[in-house]
Amino acid sequence: MGGDVSAALDDLRLHERLDPSRLRDRIGGLPLQCLHAWEMGLQFSLPPEYREARNVIVAGVGGSAIGGELMADLISKEGSPLVTVCRDYHLPPYLGPDSLVIASSYSGNTEETVAAFEDALERGAKVVAVTTGGRLLQLAERAGVPVFRVDYQGEPRTALGYSFLVPLAMLQNLGLSPNSDEAVTEAAEVLVSLGHSLKPETPTQDNPAKELALTLHGKMIVVYGGGMLCGVARRWKTQLNENAKAWAFVELLPEAGHNAIAGLWWPRPMGRNVCGVLLNTLSLHPRIKLRYQVIHDLLARAGVECRTVDGVGQSPLAQILSSVMFGDFTSYYLALLNGEDPSPVPPLDYLKNMLRRSTYDHHDGQTPDGTQSAAPARREKRDV
């Protein structure tokens, strides 16, 4: 990679030009957001009968769902009730009165989550909503369902502290998960320290996220994650999609060792256009770590460049959140290398607009709210 491109990431004028809304500050603000979300979550009370829940379902999609997935990974081996994530309109068949449904929608208008919320009410589940407002808030208030009002301004994907730690605090309050107070404190300290090495002001030679973004630039990306890092791997993939506007995919272990690694050879020229990212941490099962070593070797044989990223910290929570922050900053720097503003996501807005249009009869290309419908504008290439 040319020296000029490498130096570009250290030019703070580039950050100001391509990131006018300062997404970089929202990424770097994760430690304080986590502490605030945890404190607010602990102060939020739920009806005593919610303690009787035998399974937990987090209903959400996109940035509002990933927190539930991280929570499920975190507490999956701690003797807690089964936690699953539903990214659909209908909840699983086993849902019933002994189920706790956490409906998580940042906007409150996510149609899948609203439908799942109504499904939970109809089937007699214990329900709580996590949202800033919208339709979900209206329905919850009408039904007398507890609502945690998220007080935050930003993209749903930057509100991870609320979608992750608020539900975790709820479960702790209900006695459905172990105490995580010390782990949250440690995780915040780890994130503050890590943030100093990843922030835009830290030069590339001392900034591992900038270095990784340079490696990923111009490549299709495959993120590998296993065990408690499965949700983190999905977070990396979606942040690379939304922030960097890049092709990125996820493979989960140990499953990928039974199929995906057989498909590394064709088409032959593909390898030099792909980069693999292996997410690792001390708390992973040793057999998954062994699979990482083998996959790294197989990727190299296929001509695929590969990088390993290690989560840091003593607690699994710190390791999860540090891996998330590393991926968030990497996707941000890759966005700049791609000449993209990391904040807006026009294709997502276009899809939502088309879904709204399909619900109503209308004319003249206008949506039900009176705005003009159009495909996302073609962006001119902006060199870094």
mmCIF file of C-alpha atoms in Angstrom:
data_model
loop_
_atom_site.group_PDB
_atom_site.id
_atom_site.type_symbol
_atom_site.label_atom_id
_atom_site.label_comp_id
_atom_site.label_asym_id
_atom_site.label_seq_id
_atom_site.Cartn_x
_atom_site.Cartn_y
_atom_site.Cartn_z
ATOM 1 C CA MET A 1 0.000 0.000 0.000
ATOM 2 C CA GLY A 2 1.411 3.364 -1.014
ATOM 3 C CA GLY A 3 2.837 5.698 1.605
ATOM 4 C CA ASP A 4 0.421 8.468 0.653
ATOM 5 C CA VAL A 5 -2.622 6.317 1.465
ATOM 6 C CA SER A 6 -1.093 5.216 4.751
ATOM 7 C CA ALA A 7 -0.381 8.804 5.751
ATOM 8 C CA ALA A 8 -3.920 9.852 4.857
ATOM 9 C CA LEU A 9 -5.362 8.262 7.989
ATOM 10 C CA ASP A 10 -3.121 10.488 10.115
ATOM 11 C CA ASP A 11 -4.410 13.626 8.404
ATOM 12 C CA LEU A 12 -7.141 14.877 10.733
ATOM 13 C CA ARG A 13 -8.479 17.096 7.925
ATOM 14 C CA LEU A 14 -9.570 13.910 6.149
ATOM 15 C CA HIS A 15 -11.573 12.901 9.224
ATOM 16 C CA GLU A 16 -13.265 16.296 9.345
ATOM 17 C CA ARG A 17 -14.111 16.181 5.648
ATOM 18 C CA LEU A 18 -15.458 12.629 5.376
ATOM 19 C CA ASP A 19 -16.920 12.340 8.883
ATOM 20 C CA PRO A 20 -18.725 15.644 9.476
ATOM 21 C CA SER A 21 -21.093 14.104 12.047
ATOM 22 C CA ARG A 22 -18.097 12.797 14.036
ATOM 23 C CA LEU A 23 -18.996 9.122 14.171
ATOM 24 C CA ARG A 24 -15.465 8.695 15.490
ATOM 25 C CA ASP A 25 -16.509 10.362 18.742
ATOM 26 C CA ARG A 26 -19.475 8.036 19.138
ATOM 27 C CA ILE A 27 -17.230 5.019 18.627
ATOM 28 C CA GLY A 28 -14.711 6.366 21.116
ATOM 29 C CA GLY A 29 -17.493 7.134 23.596
ATOM 30 C CA LEU A 30 -18.296 3.455 24.151
ATOM 31 C CA PRO A 31 -16.674 3.214 27.634
ATOM 32 C CA LEU A 32 -18.760 6.014 29.154
ATOM 33 C CA GLN A 33 -21.871 4.821 27.336
ATOM 34 C CA CYS A 34 -21.442 1.336 28.802
ATOM 35 C CA LEU A 35 -21.072 2.688 32.330
ATOM 36 C CA HIS A 36 -24.130 4.911 31.947
ATOM 37 C CA ALA A 37 -26.220 2.141 30.380
ATOM 38 C CA TRP A 38 -25.260 -0.263 33.166
ATOM 39 C CA GLU A 39 -26.155 2.243 35.891
ATOM 40 C CA MET A 40 -29.489 3.083 34.253
ATOM 41 C CA GLY A 41 -30.255 -0.591 33.670
ATOM 42 C CA LEU A 42 -29.654 -1.438 37.318
ATOM 43 C CA GLN A 43 -32.016 1.350 38.359
ATOM 44 C CA PHE A 44 -34.793 0.065 36.081
ATOM 45 C CA SER A 45 -37.254 -2.188 37.890
ATOM 46 C CA LEU A 46 -39.430 -4.931 36.437
ATOM 47 C CA PRO A 47 -42.467 -6.702 37.963
ATOM 48 C CA PRO A 48 -41.519 -9.400 40.519
ATOM 49 C CA GLU A 49 -43.197 -12.123 38.453
ATOM 50 C CA TYR A 50 -40.628 -11.572 35.700
ATOM 51 C CA ARG A 51 -38.170 -13.446 37.961
ATOM 52 C CA GLU A 52 -40.061 -16.623 37.075
ATOM 53 C CA ALA A 53 -38.935 -16.521 33.423
ATOM 54 C CA ARG A 54 -37.357 -19.740 32.227
ATOM 55 C CA ASN A 55 -36.132 -18.479 28.864
ATOM 56 C CA VAL A 56 -35.285 -15.073 27.409
ATOM 57 C CA ILE A 57 -35.847 -13.874 23.849
ATOM 58 C CA VAL A 58 -34.393 -10.619 22.555
ATOM 59 C CA ALA A 59 -36.511 -9.439 19.625
ATOM 60 C CA GLY A 60 -34.681 -7.036 17.330
ATOM 61 C CA VAL A 61 -32.734 -6.600 14.122
ATOM 62 C CA GLY A 62 -29.594 -4.761 13.087
ATOM 63 C CA GLY A 63 -27.869 -2.620 15.656
ATOM 64 C CA SER A 64 -30.650 -3.215 18.170
ATOM 65 C CA ALA A 65 -30.242 -7.014 17.991
ATOM 66 C CA ILE A 66 -26.485 -7.318 18.287
ATOM 67 C CA GLY A 67 -26.527 -6.436 21.990
ATOM 68 C CA GLY A 68 -28.820 -9.385 22.639
ATOM 69 C CA GLU A 69 -26.477 -11.678 20.728
ATOM 70 C CA LEU A 70 -23.466 -10.482 22.718
ATOM 71 C CA MET A 71 -25.423 -11.038 25.940
ATOM 72 C CA ALA A 72 -26.405 -14.546 24.873
ATOM 73 C CA ASP A 73 -22.762 -15.376 24.115
ATOM 74 C CA LEU A 74 -21.600 -13.921 27.426
ATOM 75 C CA ILE A 75 -23.945 -15.786 29.745
ATOM 76 C CA SER A 76 -24.435 -18.974 27.745
ATOM 77 C CA LYS A 77 -22.163 -20.964 30.038
ATOM 78 C CA GLU A 78 -23.010 -19.322 33.342
ATOM 79 C CA GLY A 79 -26.085 -21.327 34.335
ATOM 80 C CA SER A 80 -28.487 -18.618 33.186
ATOM 81 C CA PRO A 81 -31.762 -19.239 31.361
ATOM 82 C CA LEU A 82 -31.558 -19.836 27.637
ATOM 83 C CA VAL A 83 -31.146 -16.515 25.804
ATOM 84 C CA THR A 84 -31.913 -16.371 22.087
ATOM 85 C CA VAL A 85 -32.233 -13.569 19.554
ATOM 86 C CA CYS A 86 -35.197 -13.373 17.186
ATOM 87 C CA ARG A 87 -34.651 -11.291 14.057
ATOM 88 C CA ASP A 88 -38.051 -12.068 12.582
ATOM 89 C CA TYR A 89 -41.719 -11.100 12.676
ATOM 90 C CA HIS A 90 -42.772 -14.170 14.672
ATOM 91 C CA LEU A 91 -41.278 -15.480 17.897
ATOM 92 C CA PRO A 92 -40.237 -19.130 18.390
ATOM 93 C CA PRO A 93 -42.924 -21.789 18.984
ATOM 94 C CA TYR A 94 -41.741 -22.469 22.548
ATOM 95 C CA LEU A 95 -42.616 -18.935 23.673
ATOM 96 C CA GLY A 96 -45.194 -18.826 26.464
ATOM 97 C CA PRO A 97 -46.011 -17.364 29.893
ATOM 98 C CA ASP A 98 -42.633 -18.453 31.263
ATOM 99 C CA SER A 99 -40.776 -16.497 28.528
ATOM 100 C CA LEU A 100 -39.278 -13.042 28.974
ATOM 101 C CA VAL A 101 -39.272 -11.065 25.718
ATOM 102 C CA ILE A 102 -37.046 -7.992 25.473
ATOM 103 C CA ALA A 103 -38.223 -6.041 22.426
ATOM 104 C CA SER A 104 -35.279 -3.876 21.362
ATOM 105 C CA SER A 105 -35.771 -1.227 18.673
ATOM 106 C CA TYR A 106 -33.782 1.990 18.792
ATOM 107 C CA SER A 107 -36.272 3.932 16.674
ATOM 108 C CA GLY A 108 -39.289 2.045 17.950
ATOM 109 C CA ASN A 109 -40.549 1.697 14.381
ATOM 110 C CA THR A 110 -38.696 -1.437 13.233
ATOM 111 C CA GLU A 111 -41.487 -3.451 11.687
ATOM 112 C CA GLU A 112 -40.061 -6.879 12.543
ATOM 113 C CA THR A 113 -39.631 -5.938 16.200
ATOM 114 C CA VAL A 114 -43.053 -4.313 16.473
ATOM 115 C CA ALA A 115 -44.655 -7.458 15.016
ATOM 116 C CA ALA A 116 -42.683 -9.687 17.400
ATOM 117 C CA PHE A 117 -43.730 -7.472 20.316
ATOM 118 C CA GLU A 118 -47.389 -7.881 19.401
ATOM 119 C CA ASP A 119 -46.856 -11.618 19.001
ATOM 120 C CA ALA A 120 -45.383 -11.778 22.531
ATOM 121 C CA LEU A 121 -48.366 -9.934 23.991
ATOM 122 C CA GLU A 122 -50.863 -12.187 22.237
ATOM 123 C CA ARG A 123 -49.124 -15.304 23.540
ATOM 124 C CA GLY A 124 -48.961 -14.148 27.149
ATOM 125 C CA ALA A 125 -45.218 -13.690 27.552
ATOM 126 C CA LYS A 126 -43.560 -11.364 30.033
ATOM 127 C CA VAL A 127 -42.544 -8.374 27.919
ATOM 128 C CA VAL A 128 -40.325 -5.307 28.255
ATOM 129 C CA ALA A 129 -39.429 -2.751 25.579
ATOM 130 C CA VAL A 130 -36.099 -0.973 25.051
ATOM 131 C CA THR A 131 -36.475 2.002 22.707
ATOM 132 C CA THR A 132 -36.219 5.745 22.199
ATOM 133 C CA GLY A 133 -39.892 6.033 21.207
ATOM 134 C CA GLY A 134 -41.936 5.395 18.066
ATOM 135 C CA ARG A 135 -44.611 2.774 17.549
ATOM 136 C CA LEU A 136 -43.065 0.365 20.053
ATOM 137 C CA LEU A 137 -43.326 2.926 22.843
ATOM 138 C CA GLN A 138 -46.949 3.654 21.971
ATOM 139 C CA LEU A 139 -47.903 -0.025 21.972
ATOM 140 C CA ALA A 140 -46.036 -0.721 25.212
ATOM 141 C CA GLU A 141 -47.657 2.172 27.041
ATOM 142 C CA ARG A 142 -51.081 1.153 25.763
ATOM 143 C CA ALA A 143 -50.518 -2.424 26.982
ATOM 144 C CA GLY A 144 -49.051 -1.364 30.323
ATOM 145 C CA VAL A 145 -45.711 -3.004 29.491
ATOM 146 C CA PRO A 146 -42.483 -1.718 31.145
ATOM 147 C CA VAL A 147 -40.425 0.507 28.849
ATOM 148 C CA PHE A 148 -36.769 1.441 29.169
ATOM 149 C CA ARG A 149 -36.451 4.790 27.378
ATOM 150 C CA VAL A 150 -33.038 5.102 25.753
ATOM 151 C CA ASP A 151 -31.717 8.651 26.093
ATOM 152 C CA TYR A 152 -29.122 8.800 23.316
ATOM 153 C CA GLN A 153 -28.638 10.579 19.997
ATOM 154 C CA GLY A 154 -26.875 8.679 17.245
ATOM 155 C CA GLU A 155 -27.104 5.718 14.935
ATOM 156 C CA PRO A 156 -28.656 2.526 16.355
ATOM 157 C CA ARG A 157 -25.368 0.724 15.819
ATOM 158 C CA THR A 158 -23.558 3.248 18.020
ATOM 159 C CA ALA A 159 -25.973 2.636 20.912
ATOM 160 C CA LEU A 160 -24.463 -0.766 21.681
ATOM 161 C CA GLY A 161 -24.041 -0.003 25.379
ATOM 162 C CA TYR A 162 -27.811 0.304 25.700
ATOM 163 C CA SER A 163 -28.745 -2.705 23.552
ATOM 164 C CA PHE A 164 -26.189 -4.895 25.387
ATOM 165 C CA LEU A 165 -25.737 -3.768 28.970
ATOM 166 C CA VAL A 166 -29.281 -2.621 29.732
ATOM 167 C CA PRO A 167 -30.757 -6.098 29.041
ATOM 168 C CA LEU A 168 -27.843 -7.651 30.926
ATOM 169 C CA ALA A 169 -28.583 -5.416 33.935
ATOM 170 C CA MET A 170 -32.251 -6.398 33.714
ATOM 171 C CA LEU A 171 -31.365 -10.073 33.932
ATOM 172 C CA GLN A 172 -29.041 -9.425 36.868
ATOM 173 C CA ASN A 173 -31.783 -7.530 38.693
ATOM 174 C CA LEU A 174 -34.145 -10.445 38.142
ATOM 175 C CA GLY A 175 -31.609 -12.956 39.439
ATOM 176 C CA LEU A 176 -31.431 -14.562 35.990
ATOM 177 C CA SER A 177 -27.718 -13.934 35.420
ATOM 178 C CA PRO A 178 -24.598 -13.701 37.621
ATOM 179 C CA ASN A 179 -23.438 -10.378 39.052
ATOM 180 C CA SER A 180 -21.453 -8.444 36.449
ATOM 181 C CA ASP A 181 -20.688 -5.236 38.390
ATOM 182 C CA GLU A 182 -16.920 -5.828 38.612
ATOM 183 C CA ALA A 183 -16.740 -7.042 35.017
ATOM 184 C CA VAL A 184 -18.445 -3.871 33.753
ATOM 185 C CA THR A 185 -15.993 -1.691 35.698
ATOM 186 C CA GLU A 186 -13.020 -3.616 34.338
ATOM 187 C CA ALA A 187 -14.394 -3.576 30.792
ATOM 188 C CA ALA A 188 -14.800 0.215 30.879
ATOM 189 C CA GLU A 189 -11.198 0.624 32.075
ATOM 190 C CA VAL A 190 -9.968 -1.675 29.306
ATOM 191 C CA LEU A 191 -11.944 0.277 26.690
ATOM 192 C CA VAL A 192 -10.540 3.614 27.867
ATOM 193 C CA SER A 193 -6.981 2.292 27.574
ATOM 194 C CA LEU A 194 -7.638 0.648 24.215
ATOM 195 C CA GLY A 195 -9.360 3.759 22.921
ATOM 196 C CA HIS A 196 -6.173 5.783 23.338
ATOM 197 C CA SER A 197 -4.284 3.460 20.982
ATOM 198 C CA LEU A 198 -7.100 3.333 18.409
ATOM 199 C CA LYS A 199 -8.220 6.969 18.252
ATOM 200 C CA PRO A 200 -7.615 9.091 15.120
ATOM 201 C CA GLU A 201 -4.894 11.164 16.824
ATOM 202 C CA THR A 202 -2.722 8.066 17.324
ATOM 203 C CA PRO A 203 -0.421 7.677 14.302
ATOM 204 C CA THR A 204 -0.692 4.653 12.064
ATOM 205 C CA GLN A 205 2.542 3.024 13.210
ATOM 206 C CA ASP A 206 1.128 2.911 16.763
ATOM 207 C CA ASN A 207 -2.523 2.308 15.827
ATOM 208 C CA PRO A 208 -3.419 -1.339 15.110
ATOM 209 C CA ALA A 209 -6.907 -0.471 13.826
ATOM 210 C CA LYS A 210 -5.466 1.872 11.185
ATOM 211 C CA GLU A 211 -2.925 -0.772 10.208
ATOM 212 C CA LEU A 212 -5.613 -3.420 9.833
ATOM 213 C CA ALA A 213 -7.807 -1.072 7.774
ATOM 214 C CA LEU A 214 -4.908 -0.573 5.368
ATOM 215 C CA THR A 215 -4.606 -4.348 5.026
ATOM 216 C CA LEU A 216 -8.337 -4.717 4.377
ATOM 217 C CA HIS A 217 -8.522 -1.854 1.885
ATOM 218 C CA GLY A 218 -9.590 -3.065 -1.554
ATOM 219 C CA LYS A 219 -10.348 -6.577 -0.321
ATOM 220 C CA MET A 220 -13.455 -8.653 0.272
ATOM 221 C CA ILE A 221 -13.431 -9.474 3.973
ATOM 222 C CA VAL A 222 -14.341 -12.673 5.797
ATOM 223 C CA VAL A 223 -14.525 -12.478 9.594
ATOM 224 C CA TYR A 224 -14.101 -15.682 11.596
ATOM 225 C CA GLY A 225 -15.357 -15.957 15.160
ATOM 226 C CA GLY A 226 -16.082 -18.796 17.550
ATOM 227 C CA GLY A 227 -17.533 -19.453 20.975
ATOM 228 C CA MET A 228 -18.322 -16.287 22.876
ATOM 229 C CA LEU A 229 -17.009 -14.236 19.927
ATOM 230 C CA CYS A 230 -19.708 -15.351 17.470
ATOM 231 C CA GLY A 231 -21.757 -12.221 18.105
ATOM 232 C CA VAL A 232 -18.613 -10.087 17.952
ATOM 233 C CA ALA A 233 -17.813 -11.549 14.525
ATOM 234 C CA ARG A 234 -21.286 -10.592 13.305
ATOM 235 C CA ARG A 235 -20.739 -7.092 14.739
ATOM 236 C CA TRP A 236 -17.477 -6.783 12.783
ATOM 237 C CA LYS A 237 -19.214 -7.894 9.602
ATOM 238 C CA THR A 238 -22.117 -5.469 9.938
ATOM 239 C CA GLN A 239 -19.894 -2.536 10.912
ATOM 240 C CA LEU A 240 -17.729 -3.136 7.861
ATOM 241 C CA ASN A 241 -20.924 -3.197 5.784
ATOM 242 C CA GLU A 242 -22.527 -0.080 7.262
ATOM 243 C CA ASN A 243 -19.557 2.113 8.121
ATOM 244 C CA ALA A 244 -17.088 1.192 5.379
ATOM 245 C CA LYS A 245 -19.761 0.298 2.771
ATOM 246 C CA ALA A 246 -17.603 -2.780 2.122
ATOM 247 C CA TRP A 247 -18.249 -6.379 1.150
ATOM 248 C CA ALA A 248 -17.830 -8.409 4.345
ATOM 249 C CA PHE A 249 -19.054 -11.811 5.444
ATOM 250 C CA VAL A 250 -18.932 -13.877 8.617
ATOM 251 C CA GLU A 251 -18.025 -17.516 9.294
ATOM 252 C CA LEU A 252 -18.611 -19.020 12.728
ATOM 253 C CA LEU A 253 -16.616 -21.743 14.447
ATOM 254 C CA PRO A 254 -16.631 -24.621 14.954
ATOM 255 C CA GLU A 255 -19.242 -24.862 12.145
ATOM 256 C CA ALA A 256 -16.959 -23.310 9.501
ATOM 257 C CA GLY A 257 -14.531 -26.162 10.057
ATOM 258 C CA HIS A 258 -17.129 -28.578 8.708
ATOM 259 C CA ASN A 259 -17.882 -26.846 5.399
ATOM 260 C CA ALA A 260 -16.615 -23.309 4.657
ATOM 261 C CA ILE A 261 -12.931 -24.261 4.613
ATOM 262 C CA ALA A 262 -13.616 -26.626 1.713
ATOM 263 C CA GLY A 263 -14.584 -23.677 -0.484
ATOM 264 C CA LEU A 264 -11.362 -21.686 -0.473
ATOM 265 C CA TRP A 265 -9.988 -22.784 -3.829
ATOM 266 C CA TRP A 266 -12.328 -21.600 -6.578
ATOM 267 C CA PRO A 267 -12.368 -19.343 -8.439
ATOM 268 C CA ARG A 268 -8.587 -19.452 -8.276
ATOM 269 C CA PRO A 269 -7.898 -15.702 -8.631
ATOM 270 C CA MET A 270 -10.242 -14.938 -5.725
ATOM 271 C CA GLY A 271 -7.708 -15.490 -2.969
ATOM 272 C CA ARG A 272 -5.618 -12.417 -3.671
ATOM 273 C CA ASN A 273 -8.761 -10.251 -3.428
ATOM 274 C CA VAL A 274 -9.851 -11.606 -0.031
ATOM 275 C CA CYS A 275 -8.619 -10.954 3.491
ATOM 276 C CA GLY A 276 -9.542 -13.060 6.502
ATOM 277 C CA VAL A 277 -9.852 -11.719 10.063
ATOM 278 C CA LEU A 278 -9.665 -14.223 12.929
ATOM 279 C CA LEU A 279 -11.112 -12.997 16.236
ATOM 280 C CA ASN A 280 -9.329 -14.561 19.183
ATOM 281 C CA THR A 281 -9.271 -14.211 22.954
ATOM 282 C CA LEU A 282 -7.922 -16.003 26.018
ATOM 283 C CA SER A 283 -11.341 -17.334 27.029
ATOM 284 C CA LEU A 284 -12.016 -19.299 23.843
ATOM 285 C CA HIS A 285 -12.229 -23.078 24.018
ATOM 286 C CA PRO A 286 -8.793 -24.578 23.220
ATOM 287 C CA ARG A 287 -10.247 -26.683 20.405
ATOM 288 C CA ILE A 288 -11.593 -23.535 18.726
ATOM 289 C CA LYS A 289 -8.128 -21.985 19.081
ATOM 290 C CA LEU A 290 -6.701 -25.031 17.332
ATOM 291 C CA ARG A 291 -9.210 -24.591 14.529
ATOM 292 C CA TYR A 292 -8.037 -21.003 14.141
ATOM 293 C CA GLN A 293 -4.484 -22.223 13.582
ATOM 294 C CA VAL A 294 -5.583 -24.710 10.948
ATOM 295 C CA ILE A 295 -7.815 -22.196 9.175
ATOM 296 C CA HIS A 296 -4.992 -19.642 9.140
ATOM 297 C CA ASP A 297 -2.804 -22.254 7.431
ATOM 298 C CA LEU A 298 -5.514 -23.169 4.899
ATOM 299 C CA LEU A 299 -6.161 -19.519 4.046
ATOM 300 C CA ALA A 300 -2.443 -19.011 3.442
ATOM 301 C CA ARG A 301 -2.354 -22.029 1.114
ATOM 302 C CA ALA A 302 -5.260 -20.515 -0.840
ATOM 303 C CA GLY A 303 -3.347 -17.243 -1.202
ATOM 304 C CA VAL A 304 -5.622 -15.392 1.231
ATOM 305 C CA GLU A 305 -4.038 -12.797 3.482
ATOM 306 C CA CYS A 306 -5.101 -13.257 7.094
ATOM 307 C CA ARG A 307 -4.909 -11.246 10.314
ATOM 308 C CA THR A 308 -5.663 -12.211 13.923
ATOM 309 C CA VAL A 309 -7.201 -9.761 16.400
ATOM 310 C CA ASP A 310 -7.050 -10.543 20.122
ATOM 311 C CA GLY A 311 -9.619 -9.305 22.622
ATOM 312 C CA VAL A 312 -8.040 -7.982 25.814
ATOM 313 C CA GLY A 313 -8.978 -7.876 29.468
ATOM 314 C CA GLN A 314 -9.437 -10.394 32.259
ATOM 315 C CA SER A 315 -13.209 -10.896 32.128
ATOM 316 C CA PRO A 316 -15.119 -12.322 29.143
ATOM 317 C CA LEU A 317 -17.125 -9.071 29.084
ATOM 318 C CA ALA A 318 -13.955 -6.987 28.647
ATOM 319 C CA GLN A 319 -12.705 -9.336 25.948
ATOM 320 C CA ILE A 320 -15.999 -9.066 24.063
ATOM 321 C CA LEU A 321 -16.238 -5.277 24.286
ATOM 322 C CA SER A 322 -12.571 -4.682 23.444
ATOM 323 C CA SER A 323 -12.980 -6.842 20.338
ATOM 324 C CA VAL A 324 -16.062 -4.812 19.412
ATOM 325 C CA MET A 325 -14.272 -1.474 19.804
ATOM 326 C CA PHE A 326 -11.329 -2.683 17.695
ATOM 327 C CA GLY A 327 -13.719 -3.673 14.919
ATOM 328 C CA ASP A 328 -15.673 -0.432 15.114
ATOM 329 C CA PHE A 329 -12.546 1.692 14.707
ATOM 330 C CA THR A 330 -11.240 -0.566 11.922
ATOM 331 C CA SER A 331 -14.483 -0.155 9.975
ATOM 332 C CA TYR A 332 -14.309 3.605 10.513
ATOM 333 C CA TYR A 333 -10.778 3.869 9.098
ATOM 334 C CA LEU A 334 -11.677 1.608 6.176
ATOM 335 C CA ALA A 335 -14.581 3.965 5.406
ATOM 336 C CA LEU A 336 -12.126 6.862 5.106
ATOM 337 C CA LEU A 337 -9.837 4.817 2.858
ATOM 338 C CA ASN A 338 -12.877 4.078 0.696
ATOM 339 C CA GLY A 339 -13.695 7.788 0.513
ATOM 340 C CA GLU A 340 -16.984 7.254 2.364
ATOM 341 C CA ASP A 341 -18.843 9.096 5.095
ATOM 342 C CA PRO A 342 -19.166 6.295 7.696
ATOM 343 C CA SER A 343 -22.413 7.554 9.237
ATOM 344 C CA PRO A 344 -25.245 7.485 6.625
ATOM 345 C CA VAL A 345 -26.462 4.216 5.079
ATOM 346 C CA PRO A 346 -28.515 5.179 1.969
ATOM 347 C CA PRO A 347 -29.289 1.588 0.871
ATOM 348 C CA LEU A 348 -30.852 0.827 4.269
ATOM 349 C CA ASP A 349 -32.938 3.992 4.065
ATOM 350 C CA TYR A 350 -33.999 3.043 0.538
ATOM 351 C CA LEU A 351 -35.105 -0.424 1.635
ATOM 352 C CA LYS A 352 -37.129 0.957 4.548
ATOM 353 C CA ASN A 353 -38.721 3.505 2.249
ATOM 354 C CA MET A 354 -39.723 0.826 -0.260
ATOM 355 C CA LEU A 355 -41.174 -1.312 2.536
ATOM 356 C CA ARG A 356 -43.258 1.632 3.710
ATOM 357 C CA ARG A 357 -44.482 2.274 0.181
ATOM 358 C CA SER A 358 -45.632 -1.327 -0.257
ATOM 359 C CA THR A 359 -48.013 -0.991 2.690
ATOM 360 C CA TYR A 360 -50.118 1.778 1.170
ATOM 361 C CA ASP A 361 -51.659 2.887 -2.120
ATOM 362 C CA HIS A 362 -50.023 6.098 -3.260
ATOM 363 C CA HIS A 363 -49.220 8.104 -6.371
ATOM 364 C CA ASP A 364 -46.521 10.291 -7.883
ATOM 365 C CA GLY A 365 -43.682 8.342 -6.309
ATOM 366 C CA GLN A 366 -44.370 9.616 -2.813
ATOM 367 C CA THR A 367 -44.199 7.621 0.389
ATOM 368 C CA PRO A 368 -47.030 7.646 2.954
ATOM 369 C CA ASP A 369 -45.291 10.416 4.885
ATOM 370 C CA GLY A 370 -45.180 12.580 1.752
ATOM 371 C CA THR A 371 -41.470 12.266 1.017
ATOM 372 C CA GLN A 372 -40.159 11.462 -2.435
ATOM 373 C CA SER A 373 -39.075 7.881 -3.049
ATOM 374 C CA ALA A 374 -35.793 7.349 -4.826
ATOM 375 C CA ALA A 375 -33.002 4.839 -5.032
ATOM 376 C CA PRO A 376 -29.839 5.754 -3.149
ATOM 377 C CA ALA A 377 -27.914 8.302 -5.147
ATOM 378 C CA ARG A 378 -24.861 7.150 -7.021
ATOM 379 C CA ARG A 379 -21.858 8.403 -5.094
ATOM 380 C CA GLU A 380 -18.906 9.929 -6.834
ATOM 381 C CA LYS A 381 -15.605 8.321 -5.934
ATOM 382 C CA ARG A 382 -13.765 10.466 -3.421
ATOM 383 C CA ASP A 383 -10.043 9.827 -3.263
ATOM 384 C CA VAL A 384 -8.391 9.887 0.134
#
